PDB file of C-alpha atoms in Angstrom:
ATOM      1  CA  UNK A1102     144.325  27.214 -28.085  1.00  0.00           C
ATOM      2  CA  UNK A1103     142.784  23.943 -28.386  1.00  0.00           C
ATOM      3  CA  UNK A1104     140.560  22.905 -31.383  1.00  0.00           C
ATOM      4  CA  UNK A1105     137.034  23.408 -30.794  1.00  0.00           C
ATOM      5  CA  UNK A1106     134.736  20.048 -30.753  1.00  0.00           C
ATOM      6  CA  UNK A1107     131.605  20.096 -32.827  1.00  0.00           C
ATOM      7  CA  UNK A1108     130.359  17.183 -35.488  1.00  0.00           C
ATOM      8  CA  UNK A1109     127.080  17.583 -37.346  1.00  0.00           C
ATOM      9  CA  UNK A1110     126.439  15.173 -39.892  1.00  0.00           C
ATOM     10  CA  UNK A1111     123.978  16.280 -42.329  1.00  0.00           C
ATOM     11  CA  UNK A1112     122.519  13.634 -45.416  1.00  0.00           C
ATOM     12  CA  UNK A1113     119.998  14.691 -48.173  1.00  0.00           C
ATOM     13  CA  UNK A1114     117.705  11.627 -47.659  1.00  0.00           C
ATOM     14  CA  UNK A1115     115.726  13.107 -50.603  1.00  0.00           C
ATOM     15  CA  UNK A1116     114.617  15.526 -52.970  1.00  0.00           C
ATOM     16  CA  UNK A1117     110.905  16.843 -52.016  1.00  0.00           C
ATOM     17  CA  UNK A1118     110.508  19.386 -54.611  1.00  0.00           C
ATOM     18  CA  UNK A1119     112.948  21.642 -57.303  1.00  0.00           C
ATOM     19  CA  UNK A1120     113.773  23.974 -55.099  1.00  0.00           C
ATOM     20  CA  UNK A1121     114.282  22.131 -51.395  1.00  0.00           C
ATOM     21  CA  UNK A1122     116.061  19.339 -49.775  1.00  0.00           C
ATOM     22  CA  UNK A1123     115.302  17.409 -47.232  1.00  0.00           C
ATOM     23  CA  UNK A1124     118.713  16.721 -44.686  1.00  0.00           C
ATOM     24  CA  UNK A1125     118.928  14.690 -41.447  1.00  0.00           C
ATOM     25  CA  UNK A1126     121.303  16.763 -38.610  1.00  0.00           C
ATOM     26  CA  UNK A1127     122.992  15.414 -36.067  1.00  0.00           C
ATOM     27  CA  UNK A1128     124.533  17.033 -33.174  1.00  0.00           C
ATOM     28  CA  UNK A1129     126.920  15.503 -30.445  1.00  0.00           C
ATOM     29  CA  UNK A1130     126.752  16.552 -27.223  1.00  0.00           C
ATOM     30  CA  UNK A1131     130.246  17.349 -25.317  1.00  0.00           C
ATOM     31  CA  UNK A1132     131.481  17.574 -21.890  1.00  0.00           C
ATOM     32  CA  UNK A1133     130.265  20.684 -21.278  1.00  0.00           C
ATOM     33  CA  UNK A1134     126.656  20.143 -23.103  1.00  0.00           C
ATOM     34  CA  UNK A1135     124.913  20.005 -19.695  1.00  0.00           C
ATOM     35  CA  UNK A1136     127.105  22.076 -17.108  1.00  0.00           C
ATOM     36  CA  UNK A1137     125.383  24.219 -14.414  1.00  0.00           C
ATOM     37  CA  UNK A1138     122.091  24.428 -16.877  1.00  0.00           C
ATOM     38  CA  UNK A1139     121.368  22.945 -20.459  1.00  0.00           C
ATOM     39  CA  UNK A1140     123.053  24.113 -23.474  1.00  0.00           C
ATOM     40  CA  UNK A1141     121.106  26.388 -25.253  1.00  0.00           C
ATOM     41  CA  UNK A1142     120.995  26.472 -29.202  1.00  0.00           C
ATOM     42  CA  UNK A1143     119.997  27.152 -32.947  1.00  0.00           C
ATOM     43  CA  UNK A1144     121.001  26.446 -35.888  1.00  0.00           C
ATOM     44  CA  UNK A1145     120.130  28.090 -39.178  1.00  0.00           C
ATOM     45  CA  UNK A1146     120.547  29.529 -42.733  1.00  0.00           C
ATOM     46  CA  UNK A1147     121.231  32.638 -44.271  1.00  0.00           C
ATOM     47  CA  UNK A1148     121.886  32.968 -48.238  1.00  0.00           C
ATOM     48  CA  UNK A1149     125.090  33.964 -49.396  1.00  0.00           C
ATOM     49  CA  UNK A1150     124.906  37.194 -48.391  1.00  0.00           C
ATOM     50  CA  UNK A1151     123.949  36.862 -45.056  1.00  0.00           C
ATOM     51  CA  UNK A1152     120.517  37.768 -44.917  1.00  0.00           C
ATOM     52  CA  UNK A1153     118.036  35.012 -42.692  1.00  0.00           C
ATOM     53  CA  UNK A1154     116.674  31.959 -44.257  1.00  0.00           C
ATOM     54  CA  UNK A1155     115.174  29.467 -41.887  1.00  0.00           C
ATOM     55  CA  UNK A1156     115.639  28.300 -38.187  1.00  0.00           C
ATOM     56  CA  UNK A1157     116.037  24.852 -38.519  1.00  0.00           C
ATOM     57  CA  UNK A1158     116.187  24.591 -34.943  1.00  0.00           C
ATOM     58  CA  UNK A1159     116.033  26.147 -31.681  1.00  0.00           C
ATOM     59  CA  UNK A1160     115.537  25.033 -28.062  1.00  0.00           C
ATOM     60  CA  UNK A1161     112.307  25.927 -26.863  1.00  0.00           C
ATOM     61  CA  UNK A1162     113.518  27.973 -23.536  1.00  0.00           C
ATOM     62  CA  UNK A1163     115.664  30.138 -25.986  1.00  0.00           C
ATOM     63  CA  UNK A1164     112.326  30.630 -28.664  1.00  0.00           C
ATOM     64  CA  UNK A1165     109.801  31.134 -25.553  1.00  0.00           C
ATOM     65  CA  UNK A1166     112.444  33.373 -23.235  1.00  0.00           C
ATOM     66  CA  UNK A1167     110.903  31.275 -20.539  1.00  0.00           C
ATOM     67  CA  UNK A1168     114.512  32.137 -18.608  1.00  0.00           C
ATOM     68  CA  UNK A1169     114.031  31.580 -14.363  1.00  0.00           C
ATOM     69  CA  UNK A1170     114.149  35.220 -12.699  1.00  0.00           C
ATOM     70  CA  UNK A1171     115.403  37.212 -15.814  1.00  0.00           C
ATOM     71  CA  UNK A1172     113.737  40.673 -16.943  1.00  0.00           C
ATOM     72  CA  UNK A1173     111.043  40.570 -19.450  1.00  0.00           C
ATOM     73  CA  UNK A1174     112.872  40.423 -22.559  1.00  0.00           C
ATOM     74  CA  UNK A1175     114.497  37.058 -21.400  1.00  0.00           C
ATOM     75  CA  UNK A1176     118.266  36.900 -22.143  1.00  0.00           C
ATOM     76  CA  UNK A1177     119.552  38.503 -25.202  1.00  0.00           C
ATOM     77  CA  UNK A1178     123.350  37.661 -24.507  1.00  0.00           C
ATOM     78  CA  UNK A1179     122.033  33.865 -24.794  1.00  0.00           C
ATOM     79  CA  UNK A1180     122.099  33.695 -28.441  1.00  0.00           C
ATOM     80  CA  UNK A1181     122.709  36.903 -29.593  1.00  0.00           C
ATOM     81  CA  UNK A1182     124.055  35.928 -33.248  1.00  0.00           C
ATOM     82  CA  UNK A1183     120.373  33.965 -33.827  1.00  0.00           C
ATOM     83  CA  UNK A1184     118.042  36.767 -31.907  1.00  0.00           C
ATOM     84  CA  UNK A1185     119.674  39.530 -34.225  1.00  0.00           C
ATOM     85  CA  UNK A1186     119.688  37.228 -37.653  1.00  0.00           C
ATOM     86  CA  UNK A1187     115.834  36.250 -37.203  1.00  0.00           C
ATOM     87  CA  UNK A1188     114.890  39.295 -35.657  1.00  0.00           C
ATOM     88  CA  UNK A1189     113.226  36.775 -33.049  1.00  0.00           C
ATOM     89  CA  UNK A1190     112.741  40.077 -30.725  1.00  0.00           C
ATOM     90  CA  UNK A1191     109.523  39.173 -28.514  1.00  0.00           C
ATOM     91  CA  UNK A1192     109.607  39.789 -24.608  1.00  0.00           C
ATOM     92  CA  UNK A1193     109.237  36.788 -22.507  1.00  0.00           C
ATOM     93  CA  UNK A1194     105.702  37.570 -21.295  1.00  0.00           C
ATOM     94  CA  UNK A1195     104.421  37.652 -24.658  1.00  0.00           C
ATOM     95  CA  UNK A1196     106.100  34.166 -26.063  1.00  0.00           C
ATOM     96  CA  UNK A1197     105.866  32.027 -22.914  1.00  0.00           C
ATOM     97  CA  UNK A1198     102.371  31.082 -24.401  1.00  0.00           C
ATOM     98  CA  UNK A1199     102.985  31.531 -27.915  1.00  0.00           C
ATOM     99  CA  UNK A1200     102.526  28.482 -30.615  1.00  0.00           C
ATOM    100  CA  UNK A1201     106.131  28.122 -32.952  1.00  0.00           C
ATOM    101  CA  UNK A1202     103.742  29.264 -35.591  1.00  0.00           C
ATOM    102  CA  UNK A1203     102.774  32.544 -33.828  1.00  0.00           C
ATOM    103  CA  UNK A1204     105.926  33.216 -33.211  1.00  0.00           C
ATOM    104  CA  UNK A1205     107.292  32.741 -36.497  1.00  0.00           C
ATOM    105  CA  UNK A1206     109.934  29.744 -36.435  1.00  0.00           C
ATOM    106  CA  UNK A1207     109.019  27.284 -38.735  1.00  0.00           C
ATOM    107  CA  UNK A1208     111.671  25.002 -36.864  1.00  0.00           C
ATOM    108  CA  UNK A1209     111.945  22.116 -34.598  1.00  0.00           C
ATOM    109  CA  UNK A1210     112.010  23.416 -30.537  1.00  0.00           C
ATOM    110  CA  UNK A1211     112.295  21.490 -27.938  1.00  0.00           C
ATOM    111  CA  UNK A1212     113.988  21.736 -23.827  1.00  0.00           C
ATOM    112  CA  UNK A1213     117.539  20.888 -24.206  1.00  0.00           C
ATOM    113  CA  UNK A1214     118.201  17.172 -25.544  1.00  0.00           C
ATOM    114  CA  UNK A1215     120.187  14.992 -22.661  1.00  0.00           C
ATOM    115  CA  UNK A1216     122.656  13.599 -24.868  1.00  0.00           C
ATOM    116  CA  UNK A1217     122.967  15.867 -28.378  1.00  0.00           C
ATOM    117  CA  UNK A1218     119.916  15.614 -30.451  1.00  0.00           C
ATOM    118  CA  UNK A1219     119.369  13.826 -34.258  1.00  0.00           C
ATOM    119  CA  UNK A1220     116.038  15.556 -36.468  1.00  0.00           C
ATOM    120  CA  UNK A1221     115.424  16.362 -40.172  1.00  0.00           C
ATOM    121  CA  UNK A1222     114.497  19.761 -42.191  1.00  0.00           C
ATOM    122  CA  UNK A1223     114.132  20.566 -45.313  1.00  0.00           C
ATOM    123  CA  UNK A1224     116.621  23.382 -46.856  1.00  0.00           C
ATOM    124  CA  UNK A1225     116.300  25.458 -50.083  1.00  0.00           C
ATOM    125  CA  UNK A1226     118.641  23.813 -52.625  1.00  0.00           C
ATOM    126  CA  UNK A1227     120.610  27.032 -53.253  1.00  0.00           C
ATOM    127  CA  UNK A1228     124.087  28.061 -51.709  1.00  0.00           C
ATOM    128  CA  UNK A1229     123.246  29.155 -48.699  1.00  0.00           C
ATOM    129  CA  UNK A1230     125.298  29.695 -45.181  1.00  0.00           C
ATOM    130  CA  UNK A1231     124.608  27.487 -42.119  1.00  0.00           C
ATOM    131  CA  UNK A1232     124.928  28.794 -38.845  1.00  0.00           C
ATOM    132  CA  UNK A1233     125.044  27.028 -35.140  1.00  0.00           C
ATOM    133  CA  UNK A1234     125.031  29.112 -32.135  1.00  0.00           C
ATOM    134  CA  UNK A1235     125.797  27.694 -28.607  1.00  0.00           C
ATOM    135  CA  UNK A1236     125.341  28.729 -25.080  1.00  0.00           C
ATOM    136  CA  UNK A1237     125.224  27.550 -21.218  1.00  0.00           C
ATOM    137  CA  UNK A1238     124.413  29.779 -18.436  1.00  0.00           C
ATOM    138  CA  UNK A1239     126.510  30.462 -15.457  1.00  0.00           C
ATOM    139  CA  UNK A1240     129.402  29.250 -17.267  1.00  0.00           C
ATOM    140  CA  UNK A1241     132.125  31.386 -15.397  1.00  0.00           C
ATOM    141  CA  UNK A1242     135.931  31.235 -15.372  1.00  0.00           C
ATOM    142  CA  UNK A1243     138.772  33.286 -14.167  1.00  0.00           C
ATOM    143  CA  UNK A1244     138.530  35.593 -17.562  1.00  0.00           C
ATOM    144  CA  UNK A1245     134.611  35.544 -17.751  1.00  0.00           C
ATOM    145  CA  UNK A1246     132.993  35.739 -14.184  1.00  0.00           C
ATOM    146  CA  UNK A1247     130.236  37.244 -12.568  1.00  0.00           C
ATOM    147  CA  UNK A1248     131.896  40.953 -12.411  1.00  0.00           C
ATOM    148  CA  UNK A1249     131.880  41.351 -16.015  1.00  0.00           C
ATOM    149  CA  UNK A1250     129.656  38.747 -17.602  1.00  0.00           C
ATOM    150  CA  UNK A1251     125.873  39.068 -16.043  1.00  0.00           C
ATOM    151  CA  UNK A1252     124.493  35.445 -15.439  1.00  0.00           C
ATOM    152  CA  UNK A1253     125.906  34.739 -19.176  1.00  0.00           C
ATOM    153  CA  UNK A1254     129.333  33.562 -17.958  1.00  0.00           C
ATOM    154  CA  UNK A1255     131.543  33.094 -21.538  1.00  0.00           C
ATOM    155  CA  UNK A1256     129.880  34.137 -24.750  1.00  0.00           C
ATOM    156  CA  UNK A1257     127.620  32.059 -27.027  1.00  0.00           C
ATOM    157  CA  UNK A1258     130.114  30.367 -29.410  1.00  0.00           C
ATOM    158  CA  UNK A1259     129.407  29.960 -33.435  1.00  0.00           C
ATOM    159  CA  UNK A1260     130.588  27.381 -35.895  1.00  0.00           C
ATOM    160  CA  UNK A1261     129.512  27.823 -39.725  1.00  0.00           C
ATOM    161  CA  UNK A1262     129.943  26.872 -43.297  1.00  0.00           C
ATOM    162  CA  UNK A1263     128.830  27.324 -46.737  1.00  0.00           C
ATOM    163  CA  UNK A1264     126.669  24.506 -48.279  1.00  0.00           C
ATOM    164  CA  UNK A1265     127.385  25.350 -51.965  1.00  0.00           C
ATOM    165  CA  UNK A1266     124.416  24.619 -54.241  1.00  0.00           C
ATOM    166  CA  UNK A1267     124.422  20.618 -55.678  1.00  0.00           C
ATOM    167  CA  UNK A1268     127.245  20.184 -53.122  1.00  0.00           C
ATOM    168  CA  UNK A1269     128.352  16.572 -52.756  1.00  0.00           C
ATOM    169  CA  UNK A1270     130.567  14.652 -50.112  1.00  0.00           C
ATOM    170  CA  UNK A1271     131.589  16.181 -47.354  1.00  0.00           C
ATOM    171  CA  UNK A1272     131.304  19.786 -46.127  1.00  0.00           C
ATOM    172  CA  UNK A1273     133.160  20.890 -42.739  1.00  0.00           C
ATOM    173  CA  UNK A1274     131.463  23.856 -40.875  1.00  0.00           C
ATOM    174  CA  UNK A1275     134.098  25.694 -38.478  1.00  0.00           C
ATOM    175  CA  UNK A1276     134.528  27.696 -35.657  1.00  0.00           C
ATOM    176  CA  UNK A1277     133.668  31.258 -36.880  1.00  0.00           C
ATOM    177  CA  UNK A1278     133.793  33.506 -33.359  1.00  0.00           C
ATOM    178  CA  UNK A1279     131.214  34.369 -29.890  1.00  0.00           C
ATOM    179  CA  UNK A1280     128.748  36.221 -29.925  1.00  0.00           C
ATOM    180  CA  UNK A1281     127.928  39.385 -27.548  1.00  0.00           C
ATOM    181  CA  UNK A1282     128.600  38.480 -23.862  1.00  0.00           C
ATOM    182  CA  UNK A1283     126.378  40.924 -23.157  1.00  0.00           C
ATOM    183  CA  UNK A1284     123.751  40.612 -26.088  1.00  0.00           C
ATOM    184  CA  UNK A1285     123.969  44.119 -27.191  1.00  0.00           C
ATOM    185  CA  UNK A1286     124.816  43.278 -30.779  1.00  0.00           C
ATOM    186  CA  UNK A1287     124.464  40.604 -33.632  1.00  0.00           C
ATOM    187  CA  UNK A1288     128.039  40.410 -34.709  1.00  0.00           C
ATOM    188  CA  UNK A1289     130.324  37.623 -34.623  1.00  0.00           C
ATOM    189  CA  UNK A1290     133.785  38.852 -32.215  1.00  0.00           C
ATOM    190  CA  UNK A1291     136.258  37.177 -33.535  1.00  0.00           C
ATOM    191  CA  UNK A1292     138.168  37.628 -30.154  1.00  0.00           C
ATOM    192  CA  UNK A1293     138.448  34.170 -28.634  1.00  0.00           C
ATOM    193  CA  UNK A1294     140.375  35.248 -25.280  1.00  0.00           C
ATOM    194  CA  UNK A1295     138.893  33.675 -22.467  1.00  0.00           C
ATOM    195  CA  UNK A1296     137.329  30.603 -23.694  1.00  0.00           C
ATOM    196  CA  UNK A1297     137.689  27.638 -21.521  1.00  0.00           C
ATOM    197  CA  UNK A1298     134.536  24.761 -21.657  1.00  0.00           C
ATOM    198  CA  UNK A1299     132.437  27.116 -23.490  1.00  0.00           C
ATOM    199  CA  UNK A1300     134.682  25.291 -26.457  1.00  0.00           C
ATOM    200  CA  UNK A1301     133.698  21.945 -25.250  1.00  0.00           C
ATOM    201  CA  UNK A1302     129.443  22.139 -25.367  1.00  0.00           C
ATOM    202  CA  UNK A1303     129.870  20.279 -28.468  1.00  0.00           C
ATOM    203  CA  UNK A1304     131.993  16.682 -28.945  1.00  0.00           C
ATOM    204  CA  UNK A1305     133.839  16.238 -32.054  1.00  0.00           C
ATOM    205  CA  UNK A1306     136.733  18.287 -34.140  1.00  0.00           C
ATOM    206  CA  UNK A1307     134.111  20.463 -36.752  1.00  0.00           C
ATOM    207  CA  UNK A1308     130.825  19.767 -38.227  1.00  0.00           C
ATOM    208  CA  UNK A1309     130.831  18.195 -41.123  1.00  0.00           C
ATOM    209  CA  UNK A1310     127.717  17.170 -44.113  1.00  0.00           C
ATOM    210  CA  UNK A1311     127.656  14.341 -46.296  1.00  0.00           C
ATOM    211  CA  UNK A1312     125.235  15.844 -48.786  1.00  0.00           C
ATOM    212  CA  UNK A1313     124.209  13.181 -51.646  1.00  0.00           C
ATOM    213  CA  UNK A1314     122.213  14.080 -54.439  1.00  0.00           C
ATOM    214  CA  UNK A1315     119.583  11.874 -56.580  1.00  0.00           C
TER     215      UNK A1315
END
């Protein structure tokens, strides 16, 4: 199967305190970013043993459910990985009107960026796990298609990596597996059999960080 395409480049621009980081992430957008509808995506930490950290980002239809004729609690299969991890489990009537703050990500969200999307976050300065997890509607082919996938199409696809505490040059995160195509479960399948453009959402050979420390 072909290599999936994803590049994130992630710099420490600074310390801000003992205990954080702050990073600059940038994410490429590939041929299959926009499709029928957006990509949809997050991207987060866990700690080393896999329990949630931070969002560090999340587009805003994903965080508000605010999904076009879909039941109330939105579209679980979207970004099933993220919902699970964060436990971000509120229906869409409820979070349509919601600040970030009241709905607890202390993250960037925003609609789906044209053309990949550059921001900054601050991270704890421990080894920790980063996650990205991304999805496009309607994104059928002759394995995935309307029979057997709902509106979902293939699965959400995740890439990851450790960022090891004081970590320095270069740190590649890689294809780890899909998520639910149906959204019944957190887990990451690592049954790739199907996957056709849902490999291309994102433009470049891995993600990588170029972490520098003061």
């Amino acid at each position: 199967m072909k290599r999936i395409s994803l590049f994130f480049i992630l710099a420490v621009i600074a310390v801000s305190s003992t205990s954080a980081r702050d990073i600059t992430i940038s994410v490429g957008a590939g041929k299959n970013w926009k499709a029928v509808h957006g990509a949809q995506f997050s991207i987060w930490l866990e700690d080393t043993d896999g329990n949630y950290l931070q969002t560090l980002y999340v587009t805003r239809k994903a965080s508000k459910r605010t999904w076009i004729f879909c039941p109330k609690e939105g579209r679980p299969e979207s970004l099933p990985v993220w919902y699970n991890s964060s436990k971000h489990e509120v229906t869409k009537s409820k979070a349509k009107n919601k600040t970030d703050a009241a709905l607890k990500i202390d993250a960037v969200t925003r609609a789906t960026p044209k053309g990949g999307i550059v921001f900054n976050a601050e991270i704890t300065d421990k080894s920790c796990i980063i996650k990205a997890e991304f999805n496009t509607s309607f994104d059928y082919n002759d394995f995935y298609t309307k029979n057997n996938s709902i509106d979902n199409g293939q699965p959400s696809v995740i890439y990851e990596a450790l960022l090891p505490e004081n970590a320095e040059g270069e740190v590649k995160l890689t294809f780890s597996g899909t998520g639910s195509v149906d959204g019944k479960d957190g887990l990451i399948h690592k049954n790739t059999e199907g996957l056709t453009t849902a490999m291309n959402i994102v433009k470049s050979t891995d993600i990588s960080f170029v972490v520098e420390q003061r």
